[in-house]
Amino acid sequence: MPIAVVEAAGLRPFGGADDVRPGATLGNATDLGLVGLVACLLLVPSALWTKNWLAQIGAVAAGVVTVASGSRACILVVVVCGTVLFGFKAFQLMRSGKRVLALTALAGFLGAAAVLSWSIPSVAERLFSTETVAGRVYLWEASLRALSGNAFVGLGAGQFVDVLPSHLSDAFARNVGTEFPADSPHMVALQLVSAGGLLFLLSAGVVMCTVIVAGVRRSRALPVNEHKLFLVGALAAVCGYGFALMTHFTSPGTTALVCVLAGAILGNAPAQEANAGRRPGKALNSVRLAAAGLALMGAILSGVAASAELPMKSGTELAAKGDIPLASKEFEQARALRPWDQDLDLLAAQAFAVRAVTGDTTAAAAAVTWASSAVERNPGSMEALTALAVGQLGTGDVEAAWKTLDRQIERSPWTSEPYLLRGLAKASGQDMAGAIADIERAAALTPKPERALTILSELYVVSGQPEKAAEVEKQLAQAR
């Protein structure tokens, strides 16, 4: 909570730009809000119906985290679910003749939520902003187009980011932008269809309904005690999480927590055997040993795979500093630890491409090497093609970069970056008319055209068209 509050106040203890919502230790602001939402709804019943001060403090702290995250969906779910829980408590108080206390409790909750939301400037600004809301609508429309031909079997896990660019539109590019490719539809139903098709969505729906029905039945059969309050809180947390995912995506940092709660709702207490002193049979012992062995093997493999993040981080930092040979060794080490991860080559290529933009030819060559490997492993990756083109331009291989960019634009004529890079390639080949046409197209396909307009103005000056350069400068001034 302290980190979330400090970041909401504008400080960045873990680094990051001022205009970015870091998300504390989770790295994503909405993930932070989801964790706060789950913890808050889980603890609120115990905080209201018992005198457990730890639950009360925890519920308040989790609510503060949710608000500090700035996630409108999470804040809305907490307010709605909290209003229902506080309203039920208020109803009980009114029936017992404590009308003033009941109204005070309900009004106090709503007032505290409003004051806390409006007291944090960044959160208050987001509550009245419709920018990302419109962006979600454009993304859902594009996602539906991408899934329309593969709804039954889906696109496959992790394939959405590569398929989506072929189904965008000019309106999407102008209003949302294509600089940061979406790797999820930001709606759990569409995400499930993308990963495994309609049958996967149906299966997940059956599991969700099973959890809800079991939770309701078990909570209704119990008197008001700690077990019942836990079930009510867990059920509210699971349902609230599901509603919040209508505008977000799943991630390990949040989904694992909710799965544990769902398992707790469905779980039964272990049955007491009649012969408790009897030793288990050999078959049962064998099963237990096999399960323990598999769990140990999985833990070892997971640990080895996770350790690849260390050389990945080191390689990225070394690439940014310009130590390309040592960075390459770090990435090679990471690939040896996680050879099945095709994204590793892509991330290495992007790290070198960032450095190549500064004019580092060694980094450009490394970007070509790693990006070529990434394209070979995943020919449909638009991000890998972009890194490859940047590297090719950095090494002076303009013809190869031109072909790579043609390939990108053919697949997705709505992505701004390939037009910008191809315009630069044409300019270096003295095709000024073609360069200007591509840069104009790049400027038209982004909500932030400043970079493209700056290059366009320079091209007009170089080509001897000062009047048009002046017009572009006026557009640039308006864009800023």
CSV table of C-alpha atoms in Angstrom, one decimal:
chain,number,residue,atom,x,y,z
A,1,MET,CA,0.0,0.0,0.0
A,2,PRO,CA,2.7,2.6,0.8
A,3,ILE,CA,4.3,2.1,-2.6
A,4,ALA,CA,0.9,2.5,-4.4
A,5,VAL,CA,0.1,5.7,-2.5
A,6,VAL,CA,3.6,7.1,-3.1
A,7,GLU,CA,3.3,6.4,-6.9
A,8,ALA,CA,-0.2,7.8,-7.0
A,9,ALA,CA,1.3,11.0,-5.5
A,10,GLY,CA,3.6,11.3,-8.5
A,11,LEU,CA,6.8,9.8,-7.0
A,12,ARG,CA,8.6,6.8,-8.7
A,13,PRO,CA,10.5,4.8,-6.1
A,14,PHE,CA,11.1,2.0,-8.7
A,15,GLY,CA,11.8,4.4,-11.6
A,16,GLY,CA,9.6,5.1,-14.6
A,17,ALA,CA,8.3,8.2,-16.3
A,18,ASP,CA,5.9,10.6,-14.6
A,19,ASP,CA,3.1,10.0,-17.1
A,20,VAL,CA,3.3,6.2,-16.7
A,21,ARG,CA,1.2,4.3,-14.1
A,22,PRO,CA,3.8,1.9,-12.8
A,23,GLY,CA,1.7,-0.5,-10.7
A,24,ALA,CA,4.0,-0.7,-7.7
A,25,THR,CA,5.6,-4.2,-7.4
A,26,LEU,CA,3.3,-5.8,-10.0
A,27,GLY,CA,4.5,-3.5,-12.8
A,28,ASN,CA,1.0,-2.9,-14.2
A,29,ALA,CA,-1.5,-0.4,-12.6
A,30,THR,CA,-4.6,-2.4,-13.4
A,31,ASP,CA,-3.0,-5.6,-12.0
A,32,LEU,CA,-2.4,-3.6,-8.8
A,33,GLY,CA,-6.0,-2.5,-8.8
A,34,LEU,CA,-7.2,-6.1,-9.3
A,35,VAL,CA,-5.1,-7.4,-6.4
A,36,GLY,CA,-6.5,-4.6,-4.2
A,37,LEU,CA,-10.0,-5.4,-5.4
A,38,VAL,CA,-9.7,-9.1,-4.6
A,39,ALA,CA,-8.2,-8.5,-1.1
A,40,CYS,CA,-10.8,-5.8,-0.3
A,41,LEU,CA,-13.8,-7.8,-1.2
A,42,LEU,CA,-12.4,-10.9,0.5
A,43,LEU,CA,-12.0,-9.0,3.8
A,44,VAL,CA,-15.0,-6.7,3.8
A,45,PRO,CA,-17.5,-9.3,5.2
A,46,SER,CA,-15.3,-10.2,8.1
A,47,ALA,CA,-14.6,-6.5,8.7
A,48,LEU,CA,-18.3,-5.8,8.9
A,49,TRP,CA,-19.7,-8.7,10.8
A,50,THR,CA,-16.9,-9.3,13.3
A,51,LYS,CA,-14.6,-7.3,15.4
A,52,ASN,CA,-11.5,-8.6,13.7
A,53,TRP,CA,-9.4,-5.4,13.6
A,54,LEU,CA,-6.8,-7.1,11.3
A,55,ALA,CA,-9.6,-7.7,8.7
A,56,GLN,CA,-10.8,-4.2,9.1
A,57,ILE,CA,-7.3,-2.7,8.6
A,58,GLY,CA,-6.7,-5.0,5.7
A,59,ALA,CA,-10.0,-4.1,3.9
A,60,VAL,CA,-9.2,-0.4,4.2
A,61,ALA,CA,-5.7,-0.8,3.0
A,62,ALA,CA,-6.8,-2.9,0.0
A,63,GLY,CA,-9.4,-0.3,-0.8
A,64,VAL,CA,-6.8,2.4,-0.8
A,65,VAL,CA,-4.6,0.3,-3.1
A,66,THR,CA,-7.5,-0.1,-5.5
A,67,VAL,CA,-8.2,3.6,-5.7
A,68,ALA,CA,-4.5,4.5,-5.9
A,69,SER,CA,-4.1,2.2,-8.9
A,70,GLY,CA,-6.3,4.5,-10.9
A,71,SER,CA,-8.1,1.6,-12.5
A,72,ARG,CA,-11.7,2.8,-13.2
A,73,ALA,CA,-13.0,-0.8,-13.7
A,74,CYS,CA,-11.6,-1.9,-10.3
A,75,ILE,CA,-12.8,1.2,-8.5
A,76,LEU,CA,-16.3,0.7,-9.9
A,77,VAL,CA,-16.4,-3.0,-9.0
A,78,VAL,CA,-15.3,-2.3,-5.4
A,79,VAL,CA,-17.8,0.5,-5.0
A,80,VAL,CA,-20.7,-1.5,-6.4
A,81,CYS,CA,-19.8,-4.7,-4.5
A,82,GLY,CA,-19.0,-2.7,-1.4
A,83,THR,CA,-22.3,-0.9,-1.6
A,84,VAL,CA,-24.1,-4.2,-1.8
A,85,LEU,CA,-22.3,-5.6,1.3
A,86,PHE,CA,-22.6,-2.3,3.3
A,87,GLY,CA,-26.2,-2.1,2.2
A,88,PHE,CA,-27.0,-5.6,3.5
A,89,LYS,CA,-25.3,-4.7,6.8
A,90,ALA,CA,-27.3,-1.4,7.0
A,91,PHE,CA,-30.5,-3.4,6.3
A,92,GLN,CA,-29.7,-5.7,9.3
A,93,LEU,CA,-29.0,-2.6,11.5
A,94,MET,CA,-32.2,-1.0,10.5
A,95,ARG,CA,-34.2,-4.1,11.3
A,96,SER,CA,-32.7,-4.1,14.7
A,97,GLY,CA,-33.7,-0.4,15.2
A,98,LYS,CA,-30.3,1.2,14.5
A,99,ARG,CA,-31.5,3.3,11.6
A,100,VAL,CA,-29.0,6.2,12.2
A,101,LEU,CA,-26.0,3.8,12.4
A,102,ALA,CA,-27.1,2.0,9.3
A,103,LEU,CA,-27.4,5.1,7.2
A,104,THR,CA,-24.1,6.4,8.6
A,105,ALA,CA,-22.3,3.2,7.7
A,106,LEU,CA,-23.5,3.2,4.1
A,107,ALA,CA,-23.0,6.9,3.6
A,108,GLY,CA,-19.6,6.7,5.2
A,109,PHE,CA,-18.4,4.0,2.8
A,110,LEU,CA,-19.6,6.0,-0.3
A,111,GLY,CA,-18.2,9.2,1.1
A,112,ALA,CA,-14.9,7.7,1.8
A,113,ALA,CA,-14.6,6.2,-1.7
A,114,ALA,CA,-15.5,9.6,-3.3
A,115,VAL,CA,-13.1,11.6,-1.1
A,116,LEU,CA,-10.2,9.2,-1.6
A,117,SER,CA,-10.8,9.1,-5.4
A,118,TRP,CA,-11.0,12.9,-5.8
A,119,SER,CA,-8.1,13.6,-3.4
A,120,ILE,CA,-5.6,11.9,-5.8
A,121,PRO,CA,-5.2,14.2,-8.8
A,122,SER,CA,-4.1,11.4,-11.2
A,123,VAL,CA,-7.0,9.2,-10.2
A,124,ALA,CA,-9.6,12.0,-10.4
A,125,GLU,CA,-8.3,12.9,-13.9
A,126,ARG,CA,-8.7,9.3,-15.1
A,127,LEU,CA,-12.2,9.0,-13.7
A,128,PHE,CA,-13.4,11.8,-16.0
A,129,SER,CA,-11.3,10.8,-19.0
A,130,THR,CA,-12.9,8.8,-21.9
A,131,GLU,CA,-9.7,8.4,-23.9
A,132,THR,CA,-9.0,4.8,-22.9
A,133,VAL,CA,-12.7,3.9,-23.0
A,134,ALA,CA,-12.9,4.8,-26.7
A,135,GLY,CA,-9.6,2.9,-27.2
A,136,ARG,CA,-11.2,-0.2,-25.7
A,137,VAL,CA,-14.1,0.0,-28.1
A,138,TYR,CA,-11.8,0.3,-31.1
A,139,LEU,CA,-9.7,-2.7,-29.8
A,140,TRP,CA,-12.8,-4.9,-29.3
A,141,GLU,CA,-14.0,-4.1,-32.8
A,142,ALA,CA,-10.6,-5.1,-34.3
A,143,SER,CA,-10.5,-8.2,-32.0
A,144,LEU,CA,-13.8,-9.3,-33.3
A,145,ARG,CA,-12.6,-9.0,-36.9
A,146,ALA,CA,-9.4,-11.0,-36.0
A,147,LEU,CA,-11.5,-13.7,-34.4
A,148,SER,CA,-14.3,-13.9,-36.9
A,149,GLY,CA,-12.6,-16.5,-39.0
A,150,ASN,CA,-11.1,-18.5,-36.2
A,151,ALA,CA,-13.8,-18.4,-33.5
A,152,PHE,CA,-14.2,-22.1,-33.1
A,153,VAL,CA,-10.5,-23.1,-32.6
A,154,GLY,CA,-9.1,-19.6,-31.6
A,155,LEU,CA,-5.8,-18.1,-32.6
A,156,GLY,CA,-3.7,-20.0,-30.2
A,157,ALA,CA,-1.9,-18.9,-27.0
A,158,GLY,CA,0.2,-15.8,-27.5
A,159,GLN,CA,-0.8,-15.4,-31.2
A,160,PHE,CA,-3.2,-12.4,-30.8
A,161,VAL,CA,-0.4,-9.8,-30.9
A,162,ASP,CA,0.7,-11.1,-34.3
A,163,VAL,CA,-2.7,-11.6,-35.8
A,164,LEU,CA,-4.4,-8.3,-34.7
A,165,PRO,CA,-2.3,-5.9,-36.9
A,166,SER,CA,-3.9,-7.4,-40.1
A,167,HIS,CA,-7.4,-6.5,-38.8
A,168,LEU,CA,-6.9,-2.8,-37.8
A,169,SER,CA,-8.3,0.3,-39.4
A,170,ASP,CA,-7.5,3.9,-40.1
A,171,ALA,CA,-9.8,4.9,-37.2
A,172,PHE,CA,-8.0,2.6,-34.8
A,173,ALA,CA,-4.6,3.9,-35.9
A,174,ARG,CA,-5.6,7.6,-35.6
A,175,ASN,CA,-7.4,7.2,-32.3
A,176,VAL,CA,-5.5,4.5,-30.4
A,177,GLY,CA,-2.2,4.2,-32.2
A,178,THR,CA,-0.1,1.2,-33.2
A,179,GLU,CA,3.2,2.1,-31.4
A,180,PHE,CA,2.5,-0.4,-28.6
A,181,PRO,CA,0.9,-3.5,-30.1
A,182,ALA,CA,-1.9,-5.0,-28.0
A,183,ASP,CA,-1.2,-8.5,-26.9
A,184,SER,CA,-4.7,-9.1,-25.6
A,185,PRO,CA,-8.3,-8.0,-26.5
A,186,HIS,CA,-8.6,-6.5,-22.9
A,187,MET,CA,-11.9,-8.5,-22.4
A,188,VAL,CA,-11.8,-11.9,-20.8
A,189,ALA,CA,-14.4,-13.4,-23.1
A,190,LEU,CA,-12.5,-12.4,-26.2
A,191,GLN,CA,-9.2,-13.5,-24.6
A,192,LEU,CA,-10.6,-17.0,-24.0
A,193,VAL,CA,-11.9,-17.3,-27.5
A,194,SER,CA,-8.5,-16.1,-28.9
A,195,ALA,CA,-6.5,-18.6,-26.8
A,196,GLY,CA,-8.7,-21.7,-27.3
A,197,GLY,CA,-11.9,-20.9,-29.2
A,198,LEU,CA,-15.5,-21.0,-28.3
A,199,LEU,CA,-15.2,-24.4,-26.5
A,200,PHE,CA,-12.5,-23.0,-24.3
A,201,LEU,CA,-14.8,-20.0,-23.5
A,202,LEU,CA,-17.7,-22.5,-22.7
A,203,SER,CA,-15.5,-24.6,-20.5
A,204,ALA,CA,-14.3,-21.5,-18.5
A,205,GLY,CA,-18.0,-20.4,-18.2
A,206,VAL,CA,-19.0,-23.8,-16.8
A,207,VAL,CA,-16.2,-23.7,-14.2
A,208,MET,CA,-17.1,-20.1,-13.2
A,209,CYS,CA,-20.8,-21.1,-12.8
A,210,THR,CA,-19.8,-24.1,-10.8
A,211,VAL,CA,-17.8,-22.0,-8.4
A,212,ILE,CA,-20.6,-19.5,-8.0
A,213,VAL,CA,-23.4,-22.1,-7.5
A,214,ALA,CA,-21.2,-24.0,-5.0
A,215,GLY,CA,-20.3,-20.8,-3.1
A,216,VAL,CA,-23.9,-19.7,-2.8
A,217,ARG,CA,-25.2,-23.1,-1.7
A,218,ARG,CA,-22.5,-23.5,0.9
A,219,SER,CA,-22.7,-20.0,2.3
A,220,ARG,CA,-26.5,-20.3,2.6
A,221,ALA,CA,-26.2,-23.6,4.5
A,222,LEU,CA,-24.0,-22.1,7.2
A,223,PRO,CA,-24.7,-19.9,10.2
A,224,VAL,CA,-23.0,-16.6,10.4
A,225,ASN,CA,-19.4,-17.6,11.4
A,226,GLU,CA,-15.9,-17.1,10.1
A,227,HIS,CA,-16.3,-19.9,7.5
A,228,LYS,CA,-19.5,-18.3,6.0
A,229,LEU,CA,-17.9,-14.8,6.0
A,230,PHE,CA,-14.9,-16.2,4.2
A,231,LEU,CA,-17.1,-17.9,1.6
A,232,VAL,CA,-19.1,-14.7,1.0
A,233,GLY,CA,-15.9,-12.6,0.7
A,234,ALA,CA,-14.2,-15.2,-1.6
A,235,LEU,CA,-17.3,-15.3,-3.8
A,236,ALA,CA,-17.5,-11.5,-4.0
A,237,ALA,CA,-13.8,-11.4,-4.9
A,238,VAL,CA,-14.0,-14.0,-7.6
A,239,CYS,CA,-17.1,-12.4,-9.2
A,240,GLY,CA,-15.6,-8.9,-8.8
A,241,TYR,CA,-12.5,-10.1,-10.5
A,242,GLY,CA,-14.5,-11.5,-13.4
A,243,PHE,CA,-16.4,-8.2,-13.9
A,244,ALA,CA,-13.1,-6.2,-13.8
A,245,LEU,CA,-11.7,-8.5,-16.5
A,246,MET,CA,-14.3,-7.2,-19.0
A,247,THR,CA,-11.9,-4.4,-19.7
A,248,HIS,CA,-8.6,-6.0,-18.8
A,249,PHE,CA,-6.5,-9.1,-19.3
A,250,THR,CA,-5.5,-12.0,-17.1
A,251,SER,CA,-1.9,-12.3,-15.8
A,252,PRO,CA,-0.1,-14.6,-13.4
A,253,GLY,CA,0.1,-11.9,-10.7
A,254,THR,CA,-3.7,-11.8,-10.3
A,255,THR,CA,-5.2,-15.0,-11.7
A,256,ALA,CA,-3.3,-17.3,-9.4
A,257,LEU,CA,-4.7,-15.5,-6.4
A,258,VAL,CA,-8.3,-15.8,-7.7
A,259,CYS,CA,-7.8,-19.5,-8.6
A,260,VAL,CA,-6.8,-20.2,-5.0
A,261,LEU,CA,-10.0,-18.6,-3.8
A,262,ALA,CA,-12.1,-20.5,-6.3
A,263,GLY,CA,-10.4,-23.7,-5.1
A,264,ALA,CA,-11.2,-22.8,-1.5
A,265,ILE,CA,-14.8,-22.3,-2.4
A,266,LEU,CA,-15.0,-25.7,-4.1
A,267,GLY,CA,-12.8,-27.6,-1.6
A,268,ASN,CA,-14.1,-30.1,0.9
A,269,ALA,CA,-12.7,-30.9,4.3
A,270,PRO,CA,-10.7,-34.1,4.3
A,271,ALA,CA,-12.9,-37.1,5.3
A,272,GLN,CA,-12.0,-38.9,8.5
A,273,GLU,CA,-11.1,-42.5,7.8
A,274,ALA,CA,-12.6,-45.2,10.0
A,275,ASN,CA,-9.2,-46.8,10.5
A,276,ALA,CA,-7.2,-43.6,11.0
A,277,GLY,CA,-4.3,-45.6,12.4
A,278,ARG,CA,-4.0,-47.9,9.4
A,279,ARG,CA,-1.0,-47.4,7.2
A,280,PRO,CA,-1.7,-46.5,3.6
A,281,GLY,CA,-1.2,-49.2,1.0
A,282,LYS,CA,1.7,-49.5,-1.4
A,283,ALA,CA,-0.4,-48.2,-4.3
A,284,LEU,CA,-1.3,-45.0,-2.5
A,285,ASN,CA,2.4,-44.5,-1.4
A,286,SER,CA,3.5,-44.9,-5.0
A,287,VAL,CA,1.0,-42.3,-6.2
A,288,ARG,CA,2.1,-39.9,-3.5
A,289,LEU,CA,5.8,-40.4,-4.3
A,290,ALA,CA,5.1,-40.0,-8.1
A,291,ALA,CA,3.2,-36.7,-7.4
A,292,ALA,CA,5.9,-35.4,-5.2
A,293,GLY,CA,8.6,-36.3,-7.8
A,294,LEU,CA,6.6,-34.5,-10.5
A,295,ALA,CA,6.1,-31.5,-8.3
A,296,LEU,CA,9.8,-31.3,-7.5
A,297,MET,CA,10.7,-31.7,-11.2
A,298,GLY,CA,8.3,-28.9,-12.1
A,299,ALA,CA,9.7,-26.7,-9.4
A,300,ILE,CA,13.3,-27.2,-10.7
A,301,LEU,CA,12.3,-26.6,-14.3
A,302,SER,CA,10.3,-23.5,-13.3
A,303,GLY,CA,13.3,-22.2,-11.3
A,304,VAL,CA,15.7,-22.7,-14.2
A,305,ALA,CA,13.3,-21.0,-16.6
A,306,ALA,CA,12.7,-18.1,-14.3
A,307,SER,CA,16.4,-17.6,-13.7
A,308,ALA,CA,16.7,-16.6,-17.4
A,309,GLU,CA,15.2,-13.3,-16.4
A,310,LEU,CA,18.5,-12.3,-14.8
A,311,PRO,CA,20.7,-12.4,-17.9
A,312,MET,CA,17.8,-11.0,-19.9
A,313,LYS,CA,17.7,-7.9,-17.6
A,314,SER,CA,21.5,-7.7,-17.7
A,315,GLY,CA,21.6,-8.0,-21.5
A,316,THR,CA,19.0,-5.3,-21.9
A,317,GLU,CA,20.9,-2.9,-19.7
A,318,LEU,CA,24.3,-3.6,-21.4
A,319,ALA,CA,22.7,-3.1,-24.8
A,320,ALA,CA,21.4,0.3,-23.7
A,321,LYS,CA,24.9,1.2,-22.6
A,322,GLY,CA,26.5,0.1,-25.8
A,323,ASP,CA,28.3,-3.0,-24.6
A,324,ILE,CA,27.0,-5.1,-27.5
A,325,PRO,CA,29.3,-8.2,-27.3
A,326,LEU,CA,28.7,-8.7,-23.5
A,327,ALA,CA,25.0,-8.1,-24.0
A,328,SER,CA,24.9,-10.8,-26.7
A,329,LYS,CA,26.5,-13.2,-24.3
A,330,GLU,CA,23.9,-12.5,-21.7
A,331,PHE,CA,21.1,-13.1,-24.2
A,332,GLU,CA,22.7,-16.3,-25.3
A,333,GLN,CA,22.8,-17.4,-21.7
A,334,ALA,CA,19.2,-16.6,-21.3
A,335,ARG,CA,18.3,-18.6,-24.4
A,336,ALA,CA,20.2,-21.6,-23.1
A,337,LEU,CA,18.2,-21.5,-19.9
A,338,ARG,CA,14.8,-21.1,-21.8
A,339,PRO,CA,15.3,-22.5,-25.3
A,340,TRP,CA,11.6,-22.9,-26.0
A,341,ASP,CA,10.8,-19.2,-25.5
A,342,GLN,CA,10.6,-17.6,-29.0
A,343,ASP,CA,9.9,-14.2,-27.5
A,344,LEU,CA,13.4,-14.2,-26.0
A,345,ASP,CA,15.0,-13.6,-29.5
A,346,LEU,CA,12.5,-10.9,-30.1
A,347,LEU,CA,13.2,-9.1,-26.8
A,348,ALA,CA,17.0,-9.3,-27.5
A,349,ALA,CA,16.4,-7.9,-31.1
A,350,GLN,CA,14.3,-5.0,-29.7
A,351,ALA,CA,17.0,-4.2,-27.1
A,352,PHE,CA,19.6,-3.9,-29.8
A,353,ALA,CA,17.3,-2.1,-32.2
A,354,VAL,CA,16.8,0.7,-29.6
A,355,ARG,CA,20.5,1.2,-29.4
A,356,ALA,CA,20.8,1.0,-33.2
A,357,VAL,CA,18.6,4.0,-33.6
A,358,THR,CA,21.3,6.1,-32.0
A,359,GLY,CA,23.7,5.2,-34.8
A,360,ASP,CA,25.5,2.2,-33.2
A,361,THR,CA,26.3,0.0,-36.2
A,362,THR,CA,27.4,-2.9,-33.9
A,363,ALA,CA,24.1,-2.8,-32.2
A,364,ALA,CA,22.4,-2.7,-35.6
A,365,ALA,CA,24.2,-5.9,-36.7
A,366,ALA,CA,23.2,-7.6,-33.5
A,367,ALA,CA,19.6,-6.5,-34.0
A,368,VAL,CA,19.7,-8.1,-37.5
A,369,THR,CA,21.0,-11.4,-36.1
A,370,TRP,CA,18.5,-11.7,-33.3
A,371,ALA,CA,15.6,-10.4,-35.3
A,372,SER,CA,16.3,-12.8,-38.1
A,373,SER,CA,16.2,-15.6,-35.6
A,374,ALA,CA,12.9,-14.2,-34.2
A,375,VAL,CA,11.4,-14.0,-37.6
A,376,GLU,CA,12.5,-17.5,-38.4
A,377,ARG,CA,10.9,-18.9,-35.3
A,378,ASN,CA,7.7,-16.7,-35.7
A,379,PRO,CA,7.3,-15.5,-39.3
A,380,GLY,CA,4.1,-13.6,-38.4
A,381,SER,CA,5.7,-11.4,-35.7
A,382,MET,CA,5.3,-7.7,-36.7
A,383,GLU,CA,7.5,-6.6,-33.8
A,384,ALA,CA,10.3,-8.9,-35.0
A,385,LEU,CA,10.0,-7.5,-38.6
A,386,THR,CA,10.2,-3.9,-37.2
A,387,ALA,CA,13.4,-4.7,-35.2
A,388,LEU,CA,14.9,-6.4,-38.3
A,389,ALA,CA,14.2,-3.4,-40.5
A,390,VAL,CA,15.7,-1.0,-37.9
A,391,GLY,CA,18.8,-3.2,-37.8
A,392,GLN,CA,19.1,-3.4,-41.6
A,393,LEU,CA,18.8,0.4,-41.9
A,394,GLY,CA,21.4,0.8,-39.2
A,395,THR,CA,23.9,-1.4,-41.1
A,396,GLY,CA,23.2,0.4,-44.4
A,397,ASP,CA,21.4,-2.5,-46.1
A,398,VAL,CA,18.7,-0.2,-47.4
A,399,GLU,CA,17.4,-2.6,-50.0
A,400,ALA,CA,16.9,-5.4,-47.5
A,401,ALA,CA,15.2,-3.0,-45.1
A,402,TRP,CA,12.9,-1.9,-47.9
A,403,LYS,CA,11.8,-5.4,-48.6
A,404,THR,CA,11.2,-6.1,-44.9
A,405,LEU,CA,9.1,-3.0,-44.6
A,406,ASP,CA,7.1,-3.8,-47.7
A,407,ARG,CA,6.3,-7.2,-46.1
A,408,GLN,CA,5.1,-5.4,-43.0
A,409,ILE,CA,3.0,-2.9,-44.8
A,410,GLU,CA,1.4,-5.6,-47.0
A,411,ARG,CA,0.3,-7.5,-43.8
A,412,SER,CA,-0.8,-4.4,-42.0
A,413,PRO,CA,-1.3,-1.2,-43.9
A,414,TRP,CA,-2.6,0.6,-40.8
A,415,THR,CA,0.7,0.5,-38.8
A,416,SER,CA,2.5,3.8,-38.6
A,417,GLU,CA,6.1,2.7,-37.9
A,418,PRO,CA,6.8,0.7,-41.1
A,419,TYR,CA,5.7,3.7,-43.2
A,420,LEU,CA,8.0,5.9,-41.2
A,421,LEU,CA,11.0,3.6,-41.6
A,422,ARG,CA,10.3,2.9,-45.3
A,423,GLY,CA,10.1,6.7,-45.8
A,424,LEU,CA,13.6,7.0,-44.3
A,425,ALA,CA,14.8,4.2,-46.5
A,426,LYS,CA,13.5,5.9,-49.6
A,427,ALA,CA,15.0,9.2,-48.6
A,428,SER,CA,18.4,7.6,-48.2
A,429,GLY,CA,17.9,6.2,-51.8
A,430,GLN,CA,17.0,9.7,-53.0
A,431,ASP,CA,13.4,8.8,-53.7
A,432,MET,CA,12.1,12.0,-52.1
A,433,ALA,CA,8.6,11.7,-53.6
A,434,GLY,CA,8.1,8.2,-52.2
A,435,ALA,CA,9.7,9.2,-48.9
A,436,ILE,CA,7.3,12.1,-48.5
A,437,ALA,CA,4.3,9.9,-49.3
A,438,ASP,CA,5.3,7.3,-46.8
A,439,ILE,CA,6.0,9.8,-44.0
A,440,GLU,CA,2.6,11.6,-44.7
A,441,ARG,CA,0.9,8.2,-44.3
A,442,ALA,CA,2.8,7.5,-41.1
A,443,ALA,CA,1.7,10.9,-39.7
A,444,ALA,CA,-1.9,10.1,-40.6
A,445,LEU,CA,-1.8,6.7,-38.8
A,446,THR,CA,-1.0,7.9,-35.3
A,447,PRO,CA,-2.6,10.0,-32.6
A,448,LYS,CA,0.9,11.5,-31.9
A,449,PRO,CA,2.3,12.6,-35.2
A,450,GLU,CA,5.0,14.9,-33.9
A,451,ARG,CA,7.9,12.7,-34.9
A,452,ALA,CA,6.6,12.0,-38.4
A,453,LEU,CA,5.7,15.7,-39.0
A,454,THR,CA,9.2,16.7,-37.9
A,455,ILE,CA,10.8,14.4,-40.4
A,456,LEU,CA,8.3,15.4,-43.1
A,457,SER,CA,9.1,19.1,-42.6
A,458,GLU,CA,12.8,18.3,-43.1
A,459,LEU,CA,12.1,16.3,-46.2
A,460,TYR,CA,10.2,19.2,-47.7
A,461,VAL,CA,13.1,21.6,-47.0
A,462,VAL,CA,15.6,19.2,-48.5
A,463,SER,CA,13.4,18.7,-51.6
A,464,GLY,CA,13.1,22.4,-52.1
A,465,GLN,CA,9.5,22.9,-51.0
A,466,PRO,CA,9.6,25.5,-48.2
A,467,GLU,CA,5.9,26.4,-48.5
A,468,LYS,CA,4.9,22.9,-47.7
A,469,ALA,CA,7.5,22.7,-45.0
A,470,ALA,CA,5.9,25.8,-43.4
A,471,GLU,CA,2.4,24.2,-43.6
A,472,VAL,CA,3.8,21.1,-41.8
A,473,GLU,CA,5.4,23.2,-39.1
A,474,LYS,CA,1.9,24.7,-38.4
A,475,GLN,CA,0.5,21.2,-38.1
A,476,LEU,CA,3.4,20.3,-35.8
A,477,ALA,CA,2.7,23.3,-33.6
A,478,GLN,CA,-1.0,22.3,-33.3
A,479,ALA,CA,-0.1,18.7,-32.5
A,480,ARG,CA,2.2,19.8,-29.7
